[in-house]
Amino acid sequence: MNTASRKVFDSREGTDGQRPYLSVTYDVGAPATSSYADSAHGNKIPAPGEGVNRKWVGTAPPYEIGECSHCHDMFDDSICGVNTLNLFAPLDYDSQWDNFCFQCHQDPSSSVQVDMPYQYTYSVTRGGAPTADVCPTNVKGAFKFVNEDGTQRSKCGSTVGSSHFLGDIRNSLAGKWGFDADPAKINACHACHNPHLAMQDYPASRPSDHGGYWEVWGDEAGEKMDDNWGTYYPPYKYPFPEEPLAEETYFGGSPPPQAHEWGPAGTYFSPDTPDYATLCLDCHQDAQHSTRLSRNLKVINWETGDRHGEKGEPGAAQCYYGYLKAPYENDCWGTISKRKVVMCTDCHDPHGSPNEFLLRTCVNGHDDLSVPGPGEWWDWCSSCHWIGSGWHSSGLDCPSCHGHGENTAFGEGF
Ligand code: HEC
Ligand code: HEC
Ligand code: HEC
Ligand code: HEC
Ligand code: HEC
Ligand code: HEC
Ligand code: HEC
């Protein structure tokens, strides 16, 4: 069973004797649940006609939409023997702004893809934020809050924006999980995406799986938040139900029916949510180096080290400092046994954001959230919390008491 293999694509076999045939096989231990034909590049999702379709520059006849040759161009003599795997552009750009994938995943006006759609941030695609005036509007743009040398860059009217720095990601992957030992030969997008399998519904794959099945992550049983972290309450999609909510919703009453990220409207739970905590923790359970901050980042411990992870709330203290907003339940007296875990992408955009630390601009149905300066999180945290009264005020320096896993005397982490 473990030696079974599958082709990701075989519909061209024998149909055109003139074109060289390429095949990709993966050794799989379980029946395949996705294939190139089901992937966004392979012209299945979102709809036929939207797969890879590079603007034509050569003299040979155009390839059909979704065909491998849009990326592995077997007919362009100028790239033969030049680019890895006969890709139409080099795979191994050592750059933040130039990248094989960015040839298409950039602004529609400069993309080499015919009719490339805008590609919005997670706040829009999953959080439901309106697209009017939104910035950035494509994947390349989301990575442009960082300069080529890893320093912070102003963009979208923000001076505190942030992006994953592809150079640090390449270094982190080098020699691990089947990635090349030379960071300059790694395409950083492959940390989280398999170009042959990525689907619109489930675009991501785990880096730790790259040397193995490199399957799509999140589409199957065992890969959902509920499977690995207990009952998960997905945040609301935009817009948040009208504030303030009735008092009973603070104390375990039913939250107003409203569409959730990943979930059917009107339900509390969303068994379909992919487990992006596990995906991010592949790397962040270890200290990652940040060129921008000139330090190693904190190790994230979602099991016992974080209030937003499985560590949970400190019981009676909770409602003294403020209440959680719907759809989350409060537990002022420490009687609820269910854990209320949230996941990384409920707060962070995976690519980049006009806010610091990749913090999303739309969280739990609240849009246009900005972090005006470093550590100024009052409005941002208020998307899920009614922050309490007394000495707790918006002028405080939040990071001196709050942050991942920092067991400070007061804030006890988050
Ligand atoms: C969106 C662009 C794109 C499309 C479309 C695409 N590939 Fe690839 N392919 C890549 C990239 C990028 C790599 C390098 C992957 C890596 O470095 O791990 C690759 C790697 C490969 C490899 C090397 C082995 C491997 O799995 O890494 C083969 C063989 C291959 N592709 C065949 C195909 C076939 C067959 C198709 C059509 C069914 C196809 N590709 C469609 C981008 C593409
Ligand atoms: C020839 C153009 C082209 C290239 C090169 C290309 N893509 Fe795509 N990609 C597309 C198109 C078209 C879609 C489907 C339209 C869309 O939804 O954005 C897509 C969809 C995706 C998706 C699914 C998400 C979604 O919203 O549909 C992911 C993930 C993705 N691409 C990643 C990559 C990565 C990583 C690379 C580089 C290895 C890459 N792409 C290279 C054209 C391309
Ligand atoms: C392949 C390894 C890898 C994976 C997977 C990964 N990261 Fe990172 N992350 C890094 C590295 C390396 C850095 C430090 C360099 C940088 O800023 O990008 C980093 C930095 C960060 C930062 C700090 C950025 C800043 O400048 O303030 C945040 C926040 C973050 N990651 C969140 C996430 C989230 C959320 C996920 C899952 C969607 C994730 N990471 C997945 C490697 C990874
Ligand atoms: C640290 C992990 C990580 C890295 C690195 C990463 N992505 Fe993503 N990407 C994600 C996640 C997670 C999502 C959101 C999945 C979802 O919406 O379900 C996503 C979504 C996408 C989408 C679909 C949404 C959209 O904006 O249209 C595309 C396309 C995409 N990524 C392309 C890329 C490209 C190109 C690169 C390299 C420049 C890249 N990604 C690097 C994790 C990553
Ligand atoms: C409730 C919102 C929230 C959730 C959920 C969340 N984060 Fe964060 N994250 C933040 C905030 C706020 C910061 C800035 C404070 C800090 O650095 O600790 C941050 C900072 C980070 C940093 C930079 C840490 C440093 O050294 O400064 C990384 C890396 C990170 N998060 C990764 C993750 C990962 C991985 C997950 C999921 C396992 C996750 N985050 C879940 C809000 C969140
Ligand atoms: C996506 C929604 C969300 C966001 C955004 C969010 N939180 Fe939370 N927070 C929660 C949930 C849910 C809990 C309860 C966790 C549990 O009980 O297991 C919680 C718990 C806490 C706790 C533990 C005390 C308590 O009430 O249980 C602190 C402290 C906290 N959050 C601080 C913050 C800070 C500071 C920010 C902003 C940087 C923030 N939170 C942003 C959802 C969120
Ligand atoms: C002097 C330390 C300190 C500072 C500074 C501070 N907090 Fe807190 N905060 C606390 C303590 C203590 C709690 C209660 C934590 C607990 O219950 O474990 C708390 C709780 C919270 C909670 C959870 C509310 C609840 O109980 O559900 C949020 C949200 C929060 N703080 C946001 C902020 C924000 C935003 C800032 C910056 C404007 C900030 N805090 C500054 C100490 C601090």
XYZ file of C-alpha atoms and ligand atoms in Angstrom:
715
model
C 0.000 0.000 0.000
C 2.806 2.379 0.827
C 4.337 1.993 -2.590
C 1.261 3.142 -4.498
C 1.913 6.100 -6.702
C -0.241 8.411 -8.696
C 0.097 10.838 -11.507
C -1.168 14.293 -10.899
C -2.157 14.674 -14.520
C -2.452 12.268 -17.381
C -5.138 13.540 -19.707
C -2.621 14.485 -22.390
C -1.057 11.062 -22.569
C -1.348 9.791 -26.130
C -3.508 12.674 -27.312
C -0.786 14.682 -28.974
C 2.250 12.846 -30.221
C 4.097 16.072 -30.898
C 4.208 17.346 -27.372
C 6.572 15.883 -24.845
C 4.743 14.300 -21.966
C 5.528 15.196 -18.394
C 4.321 13.371 -15.365
C 4.619 13.925 -11.653
C 4.318 10.997 -9.318
C 4.178 11.013 -5.581
C 4.488 7.982 -3.371
C 1.362 7.919 -1.331
C 0.499 5.870 1.711
C -3.206 6.492 1.431
C -5.574 6.949 -1.477
C -5.062 10.308 -3.103
C -7.692 12.873 -2.212
C -6.616 15.618 -4.577
C -4.847 15.870 -7.883
C -3.599 18.402 -10.408
C -6.904 18.107 -12.214
C -8.656 19.334 -9.027
C -6.231 22.185 -8.494
C -6.637 25.902 -9.190
C -3.767 25.819 -11.703
C -5.245 22.751 -13.379
C -8.355 24.586 -14.437
C -10.873 22.929 -12.127
C -11.311 25.458 -9.368
C -12.697 28.090 -9.113
C -14.255 27.324 -12.487
C -13.132 25.928 -15.816
C -11.428 28.699 -17.753
C -9.577 30.086 -14.739
C -6.572 27.770 -14.635
C -3.038 28.656 -15.750
C -3.117 30.547 -19.061
C 0.048 32.481 -19.802
C -0.071 35.315 -22.316
C 1.346 34.031 -25.565
C 4.724 35.325 -26.702
C 6.159 32.621 -28.988
C 5.263 31.353 -32.444
C 3.990 27.889 -31.506
C 0.230 27.458 -31.015
C -1.067 28.415 -27.567
C -1.530 25.699 -24.990
C -4.911 24.855 -23.585
C -5.944 26.463 -20.333
C -4.604 24.468 -17.407
C -1.862 22.718 -19.345
C 1.465 22.062 -17.629
C 3.330 23.830 -20.432
C 2.102 27.225 -19.266
C 4.669 26.786 -16.474
C 7.048 24.117 -17.841
C 7.430 25.499 -21.350
C 8.737 22.622 -23.442
C 8.646 24.606 -26.696
C 10.491 27.790 -25.906
C 14.061 27.179 -27.063
C 15.298 30.242 -25.232
C 14.708 28.662 -21.822
C 15.755 25.137 -22.726
C 18.602 24.186 -20.434
C 18.479 27.632 -18.823
C 15.750 27.446 -16.226
C 15.217 24.617 -13.746
C 12.589 22.140 -14.971
C 12.081 24.180 -18.150
C 10.018 26.683 -16.187
C 9.290 29.827 -18.215
C 11.073 31.945 -15.580
C 13.786 31.057 -13.074
C 12.557 29.252 -9.982
C 15.259 30.358 -7.640
C 15.076 34.127 -7.352
C 16.937 35.249 -4.280
C 14.542 38.141 -3.842
C 11.511 39.466 -1.960
C 9.892 41.072 -5.001
C 10.931 38.872 -7.908
C 9.830 35.303 -7.814
C 8.653 32.644 -10.253
C 5.148 32.712 -8.783
C 4.951 36.533 -8.877
C 5.137 36.394 -12.687
C 1.410 35.650 -12.419
C 0.511 36.476 -8.810
C 0.914 40.227 -9.118
C -1.248 43.095 -10.281
C -3.506 41.956 -13.160
C -2.090 44.712 -15.400
C 1.462 43.342 -15.205
C 0.729 39.632 -14.691
C 1.747 37.234 -17.471
C -1.544 35.377 -16.849
C -4.488 36.227 -19.116
C -7.182 37.972 -17.035
C -5.453 37.399 -13.705
C -7.974 38.155 -10.947
C -7.112 40.352 -7.962
C -5.779 38.280 -5.094
C -6.805 39.710 -1.765
C -5.586 39.196 1.775
C -7.022 36.628 4.167
C -9.084 39.430 5.787
C -11.017 39.617 2.501
C -10.928 36.031 1.223
C -11.959 34.430 4.521
C -12.881 37.397 6.731
C -15.318 38.799 4.170
C -13.977 42.378 4.315
C -15.295 44.615 1.518
C -12.849 45.110 -1.334
C -13.500 48.823 -1.883
C -10.319 50.772 -1.052
C -8.606 47.629 0.206
C -4.797 47.442 -0.062
C -2.906 45.316 -1.107
C -4.862 43.611 -3.893
C -2.412 40.922 -5.012
C 0.032 38.444 -3.521
C 3.159 40.294 -4.617
C 1.835 43.437 -2.947
C 1.254 41.565 0.308
C 4.961 40.753 0.427
C 5.994 44.356 -0.241
C 5.842 45.620 3.325
C 9.446 44.450 3.482
C 12.370 45.716 1.384
C 14.721 43.472 -0.549
C 17.158 43.580 2.398
C 14.502 42.578 4.936
C 13.903 46.013 6.456
C 10.427 47.459 6.986
C 8.855 49.320 4.032
C 6.019 51.845 3.946
C 3.085 50.848 1.761
C -0.701 51.228 1.620
C -0.361 54.441 3.643
C 1.109 52.543 6.577
C 4.533 52.898 8.178
C 4.123 49.882 10.476
C 3.240 47.192 7.907
C 4.879 43.774 7.830
C 5.354 40.740 5.580
C 6.948 37.348 5.880
C 10.535 37.922 4.672
C 11.213 35.338 1.957
C 14.981 35.422 2.588
C 14.531 34.329 6.218
C 12.054 31.651 5.133
C 14.523 30.260 2.597
C 17.211 30.100 5.301
C 14.816 28.428 7.702
C 13.895 25.726 5.156
C 17.413 25.007 3.871
C 18.324 21.353 4.336
C 15.023 20.505 6.030
C 12.071 18.411 4.820
C 13.605 17.644 1.426
C 14.334 21.296 0.579
C 17.701 22.097 -0.997
C 20.593 22.710 1.383
C 21.371 25.921 -0.522
C 18.832 28.615 0.412
C 19.383 30.360 -2.937
C 17.824 27.328 -4.666
C 14.602 27.369 -2.655
C 11.370 29.006 -3.786
C 9.959 30.355 -0.508
C 6.326 30.021 -1.653
C 6.844 26.250 -1.484
C 7.009 26.614 2.303
C 3.225 26.629 2.290
C 2.036 25.775 -1.249
C 2.355 22.884 -3.690
C 1.961 24.352 -7.196
C 0.528 21.063 -8.516
C -2.186 20.624 -5.903
C -3.154 24.049 -4.467
C -6.912 24.511 -4.602
C -8.932 27.637 -4.063
C -10.758 26.045 -1.118
C -7.597 24.542 0.364
C -4.580 26.399 -1.030
C -1.980 25.385 1.546
C 0.368 22.440 2.159
C 2.626 21.874 5.169
C 6.359 22.471 4.784
C 7.104 19.403 6.926
C 5.272 17.330 4.295
C 7.371 18.649 1.390
C 9.712 15.645 1.366
C 6.771 13.257 1.766
C 3.299 13.312 0.268
C 3.253 17.158 0.054
C -0.521 16.887 0.092
C -2.971 19.718 0.384
C -3.476 20.464 4.095
C -6.884 21.001 5.651
C -9.160 19.187 3.230
C -9.377 15.853 5.038
C -10.429 14.453 8.399
C -7.530 14.764 10.837
C -6.520 18.115 9.326
C -9.247 20.274 10.867
C -9.061 22.576 13.913
C -11.658 20.438 15.698
C -9.622 17.278 15.175
C -6.512 18.608 16.852
C -7.420 21.411 19.258
C -10.857 20.692 20.707
C -13.975 22.667 19.937
C -13.162 25.656 17.772
C -15.286 28.789 17.479
C -14.586 30.479 14.165
C -14.773 34.274 14.220
C -17.581 36.114 12.463
C -17.276 37.161 8.888
C -17.723 40.854 8.163
C -19.926 42.523 9.314
C -20.078 41.975 13.052
C -23.648 41.884 14.399
C -24.714 45.259 15.727
C -22.992 46.427 18.922
C -23.627 46.397 21.800
C -25.084 42.925 21.950
C -27.719 41.880 24.465
C -26.241 41.151 27.867
C -27.095 37.457 27.750
C -24.656 36.926 24.906
C -21.829 37.737 27.339
C -22.853 34.851 29.556
C -23.211 31.807 27.391
C -26.348 32.841 25.488
C -26.528 31.964 21.837
C -24.597 34.284 19.563
C -26.619 35.995 16.850
C -26.828 33.893 13.721
C -24.300 35.277 11.328
C -21.913 33.861 8.782
C -18.659 32.591 10.233
C -15.308 32.185 8.557
C -15.309 28.627 7.246
C -18.732 27.871 8.646
C -22.365 27.713 7.675
C -24.350 30.753 8.818
C -26.113 30.509 12.152
C -23.994 27.776 13.641
C -21.530 28.004 16.474
C -19.018 25.472 15.314
C -17.236 25.019 12.073
C -15.985 21.487 11.757
C -14.642 22.343 8.327
C -11.970 24.807 9.440
C -8.504 23.690 8.313
C -5.976 23.439 11.106
C -3.710 26.351 10.234
C -2.306 26.352 13.794
C -0.480 23.113 13.013
C 0.688 24.486 9.652
C 2.239 27.614 11.167
C 3.698 25.662 14.092
C 5.736 23.498 11.709
C 8.118 26.461 11.813
C 7.059 28.578 14.785
C 7.330 25.865 17.430
C 11.027 26.633 16.934
C 12.649 30.063 17.151
C 12.769 31.708 13.709
C 15.263 34.449 12.906
C 13.890 37.829 11.840
C 16.216 40.062 9.846
C 13.832 42.992 10.282
C 13.796 42.753 14.081
C 17.457 41.570 14.310
C 16.517 38.878 16.777
C 15.057 35.421 17.063
C 11.284 35.364 17.343
C 9.536 33.873 20.338
C 8.819 30.170 20.281
C 5.042 29.723 20.056
C 3.631 27.016 22.334
C -0.043 26.535 21.497
C -0.497 23.628 23.925
C 0.496 25.036 27.280
C 2.032 28.454 26.684
C -0.700 30.701 25.356
C -4.108 31.895 26.567
C -5.376 31.923 22.984
C -4.217 28.335 22.567
C -5.072 25.391 24.779
C -3.873 27.003 27.989
C -7.247 28.713 28.226
C -8.496 31.416 30.494
C -7.473 32.046 34.060
C -10.971 31.479 35.464
C -12.512 34.061 37.737
C -10.207 36.869 36.647
C -11.633 36.968 33.178
C -14.780 39.024 33.510
C -13.097 41.416 35.878
C -11.039 42.792 33.044
C -13.664 42.610 30.347
C -15.916 40.331 28.363
C -15.361 38.377 25.241
C -17.475 39.410 22.286
C -19.715 36.979 20.444
C -19.313 34.358 19.130
C -16.944 33.552 22.015
C -18.368 32.518 25.367
C -17.352 34.014 28.683
C -16.567 31.900 31.672
C -16.447 34.283 34.600
C -16.706 31.487 37.127
C -14.516 28.954 35.412
C -17.294 26.442 34.830
C -17.036 25.839 31.098
C -14.950 22.792 30.384
C -14.712 23.398 26.652
C -11.500 24.959 25.499
C -11.784 28.101 23.456
C -8.838 27.956 21.204
C -8.367 30.388 18.308
C -5.997 29.847 15.408
C -3.082 31.810 14.011
C -4.899 33.074 10.909
C -7.781 34.409 13.054
C -5.301 37.144 13.987
C -2.455 36.987 11.432
C -2.458 37.252 7.655
C -0.195 34.536 6.278
C 1.527 36.835 3.735
C 1.598 40.427 4.944
C -0.464 43.302 6.295
C -0.476 47.097 6.684
C -0.329 46.308 10.444
C 2.715 45.182 12.409
C 3.287 41.458 13.069
C 1.108 40.500 10.072
C -1.974 41.423 12.161
C -5.135 41.248 10.065
C -7.092 44.356 9.081
C -10.468 42.622 9.498
C -10.975 40.389 12.543
C -14.212 38.886 13.841
C -16.352 41.027 11.547
C -14.621 44.322 12.441
C -13.002 45.958 9.431
C -10.427 48.743 8.957
C -8.525 47.732 12.065
C -5.265 49.548 12.190
C -2.405 49.488 14.603
C -1.422 53.157 14.571
C 2.022 52.608 16.064
C 4.061 49.799 17.593
C 2.169 48.062 20.420
C -0.948 50.236 20.058
C -3.429 47.408 20.073
C -6.541 48.741 21.894
C -8.786 48.960 18.817
C -7.359 45.809 17.346
C -7.913 43.604 20.442
C -11.403 45.132 20.794
C -12.510 43.102 17.781
C -12.929 40.118 20.133
C -12.797 41.671 23.630
C -14.752 44.346 25.470
C -11.716 45.536 27.331
C -12.614 46.331 30.933
C -12.551 49.481 32.958
C -10.366 50.910 35.726
C -6.680 51.372 35.075
C -6.856 49.464 31.791
C -6.883 52.182 29.146
C -5.987 52.705 25.530
C -2.882 54.760 26.370
C -1.035 51.853 28.019
C 1.947 50.135 26.456
C 0.256 46.797 25.657
C 3.385 44.709 24.877
C 4.831 45.387 28.312
C 2.164 43.031 29.705
C 0.748 41.120 26.724
C 2.267 38.953 24.039
C 2.774 35.348 23.076
C 3.877 33.145 25.914
C 5.353 35.867 28.043
C 4.502 35.007 31.591
C 4.810 38.518 32.919
C 3.603 39.247 36.445
C 0.435 40.943 35.222
C -0.688 39.870 31.813
C 0.322 36.212 32.075
C 0.931 36.062 28.386
C -2.174 37.114 26.594
C 1.882 26.963 -11.780
C 3.027 26.454 -12.470
C 3.149 24.952 -12.652
C 2.277 24.140 -13.326
C 0.978 24.517 -13.989
C 2.859 22.825 -13.304
N 4.048 22.835 -12.617
Fe 5.330 21.278 -12.371
N 6.489 22.392 -11.167
C 6.299 23.735 -10.927
C 7.309 24.168 -9.990
C 7.443 25.575 -9.452
C 8.094 23.034 -9.685
C 9.278 22.953 -8.720
C 8.801 22.315 -7.442
C 9.887 22.231 -6.399
O 10.891 22.941 -6.504
O 9.700 21.452 -5.460
C 7.568 21.950 -10.464
C 8.102 20.668 -10.454
C 7.737 19.682 -11.345
C 8.416 18.429 -11.522
C 9.650 17.958 -10.769
C 9.261 16.977 -9.695
C 8.493 17.564 -8.580
O 7.401 17.068 -8.270
O 8.951 18.554 -7.978
C 7.744 17.739 -12.486
C 8.080 16.365 -13.036
C 6.606 18.566 -12.888
N 6.642 19.745 -12.181
C 5.648 18.213 -13.803
C 4.463 18.911 -14.031
C 3.323 18.396 -14.784
C 3.226 17.040 -15.411
C 2.399 19.377 -14.778
C 0.999 19.334 -15.355
C 0.262 18.205 -14.917
C 2.940 20.504 -14.055
N 4.193 20.173 -13.604
C 2.293 21.704 -13.895
C 5.336 24.558 -11.462
C 4.253 24.116 -12.205
C 1.039 31.063 -15.335
C 0.488 31.818 -14.245
C 0.671 31.284 -12.835
C 1.843 30.924 -12.224
C 3.246 30.933 -12.796
C 1.496 30.583 -10.869
N 0.152 30.709 -10.670
Fe -0.857 30.286 -8.971
N -2.628 30.669 -9.905
C -2.752 31.133 -11.195
C -4.152 31.263 -11.509
C -4.720 31.772 -12.819
C -4.874 30.828 -10.370
C -6.387 30.756 -10.208
C -6.970 32.124 -10.106
C -7.018 32.611 -8.721
O -7.888 32.168 -7.996
O -6.181 33.459 -8.305
C -3.877 30.448 -9.385
C -4.178 29.988 -8.119
C -3.236 29.706 -7.122
C -3.531 29.261 -5.787
C -4.893 28.883 -5.254
C -5.563 30.018 -4.571
C -6.692 30.576 -5.328
O -7.167 31.631 -4.883
O -7.154 30.011 -6.342
C -2.351 29.176 -5.118
C -2.135 28.787 -3.672
C -1.311 29.524 -6.046
N -1.886 29.855 -7.257
C 0.029 29.545 -5.741
C 1.040 29.648 -6.686
C 2.435 29.411 -6.415
C 3.004 29.062 -5.053
C 3.101 29.582 -7.579
C 4.583 29.414 -7.835
C 5.142 28.097 -7.571
C 2.132 29.921 -8.596
N 0.892 29.949 -8.018
C 2.423 30.188 -9.927
C -1.730 31.417 -12.072
C -0.394 31.145 -11.848
C 8.617 27.876 6.575
C 8.598 28.326 7.933
C 7.457 29.237 8.353
C 6.112 28.974 8.335
C 5.394 27.714 7.856
C 5.473 30.113 8.916
N 6.403 31.068 9.259
Fe 6.050 32.842 10.149
N 8.012 33.316 10.041
C 9.002 32.487 9.554
C 10.277 33.184 9.614
C 11.605 32.617 9.154
C 10.013 34.452 10.179
C 11.016 35.571 10.457
C 11.259 36.405 9.237
C 10.040 37.126 8.808
O 9.685 38.138 9.406
O 9.396 36.623 7.874
C 8.578 34.498 10.422
C 7.926 35.601 10.963
C 6.608 35.598 11.367
C 5.960 36.687 12.076
C 6.606 37.986 12.527
C 6.708 38.885 11.334
C 7.143 40.282 11.679
O 8.003 40.816 10.970
O 6.594 40.878 12.596
C 4.650 36.325 12.244
C 3.572 37.122 12.927
C 4.484 35.019 11.634
N 5.687 34.603 11.117
C 3.293 34.338 11.568
C 3.108 33.143 10.870
C 1.817 32.524 10.632
C 0.498 33.078 11.104
C 2.054 31.373 9.934
C 1.046 30.388 9.395
C 0.093 30.922 8.431
C 3.475 31.268 9.729
N 4.084 32.363 10.305
C 4.113 30.219 9.083
C 8.849 31.213 9.085
C 7.626 30.558 8.916
C 3.969 30.922 5.707
C 3.155 30.216 4.766
C 2.927 30.849 3.415
C 3.864 31.344 2.532
C 5.370 31.442 2.723
C 3.132 31.744 1.357
N 1.798 31.509 1.534
Fe 0.327 31.865 0.203
N -1.057 31.387 1.605
C -0.793 30.832 2.840
C -2.041 30.611 3.535
C -2.195 29.994 4.929
C -3.055 31.085 2.681
C -4.533 31.210 2.973
C -5.213 29.920 2.912
C -6.702 30.094 2.904
O -7.254 31.140 2.561
O -7.333 29.093 3.238
C -2.404 31.524 1.463
C -3.079 31.985 0.328
C -2.498 32.140 -0.911
C -3.199 32.376 -2.143
C -4.705 32.448 -2.303
C -5.264 33.698 -1.764
C -4.982 34.857 -2.580
O -4.362 35.814 -2.059
O -5.373 34.870 -3.747
C -2.262 32.525 -3.137
C -2.523 32.791 -4.591
C -0.974 32.378 -2.505
N -1.146 32.148 -1.162
C 0.240 32.471 -3.177
C 1.477 32.543 -2.537
C 2.718 32.909 -3.196
C 2.866 33.257 -4.646
C 3.702 32.845 -2.241
C 5.187 33.155 -2.369
C 5.516 34.526 -2.694
C 3.052 32.460 -0.988
N 1.720 32.307 -1.211
C 3.725 32.271 0.216
C 0.444 30.563 3.346
C 1.637 30.965 2.784
C -5.327 36.558 19.420
C -4.529 36.943 18.298
C -3.332 36.084 17.921
C -3.324 34.741 17.644
C -4.471 33.771 17.674
C -1.975 34.417 17.267
N -1.190 35.530 17.342
Fe 0.794 35.647 16.903
N 0.836 37.593 17.522
C -0.255 38.308 17.956
C 0.198 39.604 18.449
C -0.680 40.705 19.041
C 1.593 39.624 18.273
C 2.583 40.755 18.692
C 3.009 40.480 20.161
C 4.104 39.481 20.282
O 5.127 39.636 19.600
O 3.962 38.521 21.068
C 1.963 38.359 17.684
C 3.276 38.007 17.347
C 3.626 36.806 16.724
C 4.968 36.453 16.322
C 6.210 37.311 16.545
C 6.701 37.020 17.953
C 7.869 37.871 18.399
O 8.940 37.298 18.697
O 7.709 39.111 18.513
C 4.904 35.203 15.775
C 6.050 34.387 15.214
C 3.517 34.776 15.840
N 2.774 35.778 16.417
C 3.056 33.558 15.377
C 1.801 33.043 15.694
C 1.414 31.658 15.474
C 2.297 30.615 14.856
C 0.133 31.540 15.929
C -0.731 30.293 15.970
C -0.149 29.114 16.635
C -0.283 32.850 16.408
N 0.759 33.718 16.264
C -1.551 33.143 16.899
C -1.570 37.886 17.959
C -1.978 36.577 17.753
C -9.969 36.398 17.268
C -10.448 36.870 18.539
C -9.456 37.414 19.538
C -8.592 38.466 19.388
C -8.356 39.308 18.155
C -7.953 38.651 20.668
N -8.408 37.734 21.562
Fe -7.805 37.538 23.506
N -9.025 35.931 23.724
C -9.865 35.419 22.756
C -10.536 34.257 23.290
C -11.567 33.400 22.540
C -10.069 34.080 24.614
C -10.488 33.017 25.622
C -9.525 31.850 25.584
C -9.989 30.721 26.477
O -10.784 30.965 27.355
O -9.539 29.599 26.269
C -9.115 35.149 24.851
C -8.410 35.311 26.030
C -7.548 36.342 26.312
C -6.868 36.551 27.578
C -6.956 35.659 28.813
C -7.977 36.225 29.743
C -9.317 35.849 29.303
O -10.119 36.767 29.062
O -9.590 34.659 29.190
C -6.148 37.699 27.470
C -5.305 38.362 28.549
C -6.322 38.173 26.110
N -7.179 37.340 25.449
C -5.706 39.296 25.604
C -5.806 39.700 24.270
C -5.060 40.805 23.718
C -4.075 41.667 24.487
C -5.430 40.903 22.414
C -4.912 41.876 21.389
C -3.460 41.853 21.182
C -6.390 39.855 22.146
N -6.596 39.161 23.308
C -7.008 39.641 20.913
C -10.044 35.917 21.482
C -9.327 36.954 20.923
C 0.353 46.673 33.503
C 0.024 45.485 32.734
C -0.996 45.639 31.615
C -0.944 46.524 30.549
C 0.097 47.603 30.269
C -2.065 46.167 29.711
N -2.748 45.134 30.246
Fe -4.318 44.153 29.417
N -4.480 42.927 31.028
C -3.651 42.957 32.093
C -4.094 41.966 33.064
C -3.445 41.659 34.409
C -5.231 41.313 32.480
C -6.022 40.151 33.039
C -5.307 38.945 32.511
C -5.844 37.659 32.948
O -7.004 37.595 33.281
O -5.034 36.729 32.887
C -5.430 41.953 31.209
C -6.431 41.572 30.346
C -6.562 42.075 29.052
C -7.483 41.593 28.073
C -8.447 40.436 28.246
C -9.706 40.960 28.839
C -10.486 39.858 29.449
O -10.332 39.640 30.645
O -11.231 39.218 28.726
C -7.322 42.345 26.944
C -8.076 42.220 25.638
C -6.288 43.319 27.241
N -5.846 43.124 28.524
C -5.853 44.272 26.346
C -4.893 45.216 26.628
C -4.491 46.263 25.700
C -5.095 46.477 24.319
C -3.506 46.984 26.296
C -2.774 48.215 25.741
C -3.626 49.338 25.387
C -3.294 46.391 27.614
N -4.158 45.355 27.777
C -2.342 46.824 28.517
C -2.543 43.760 32.256
C -2.141 44.776 31.414
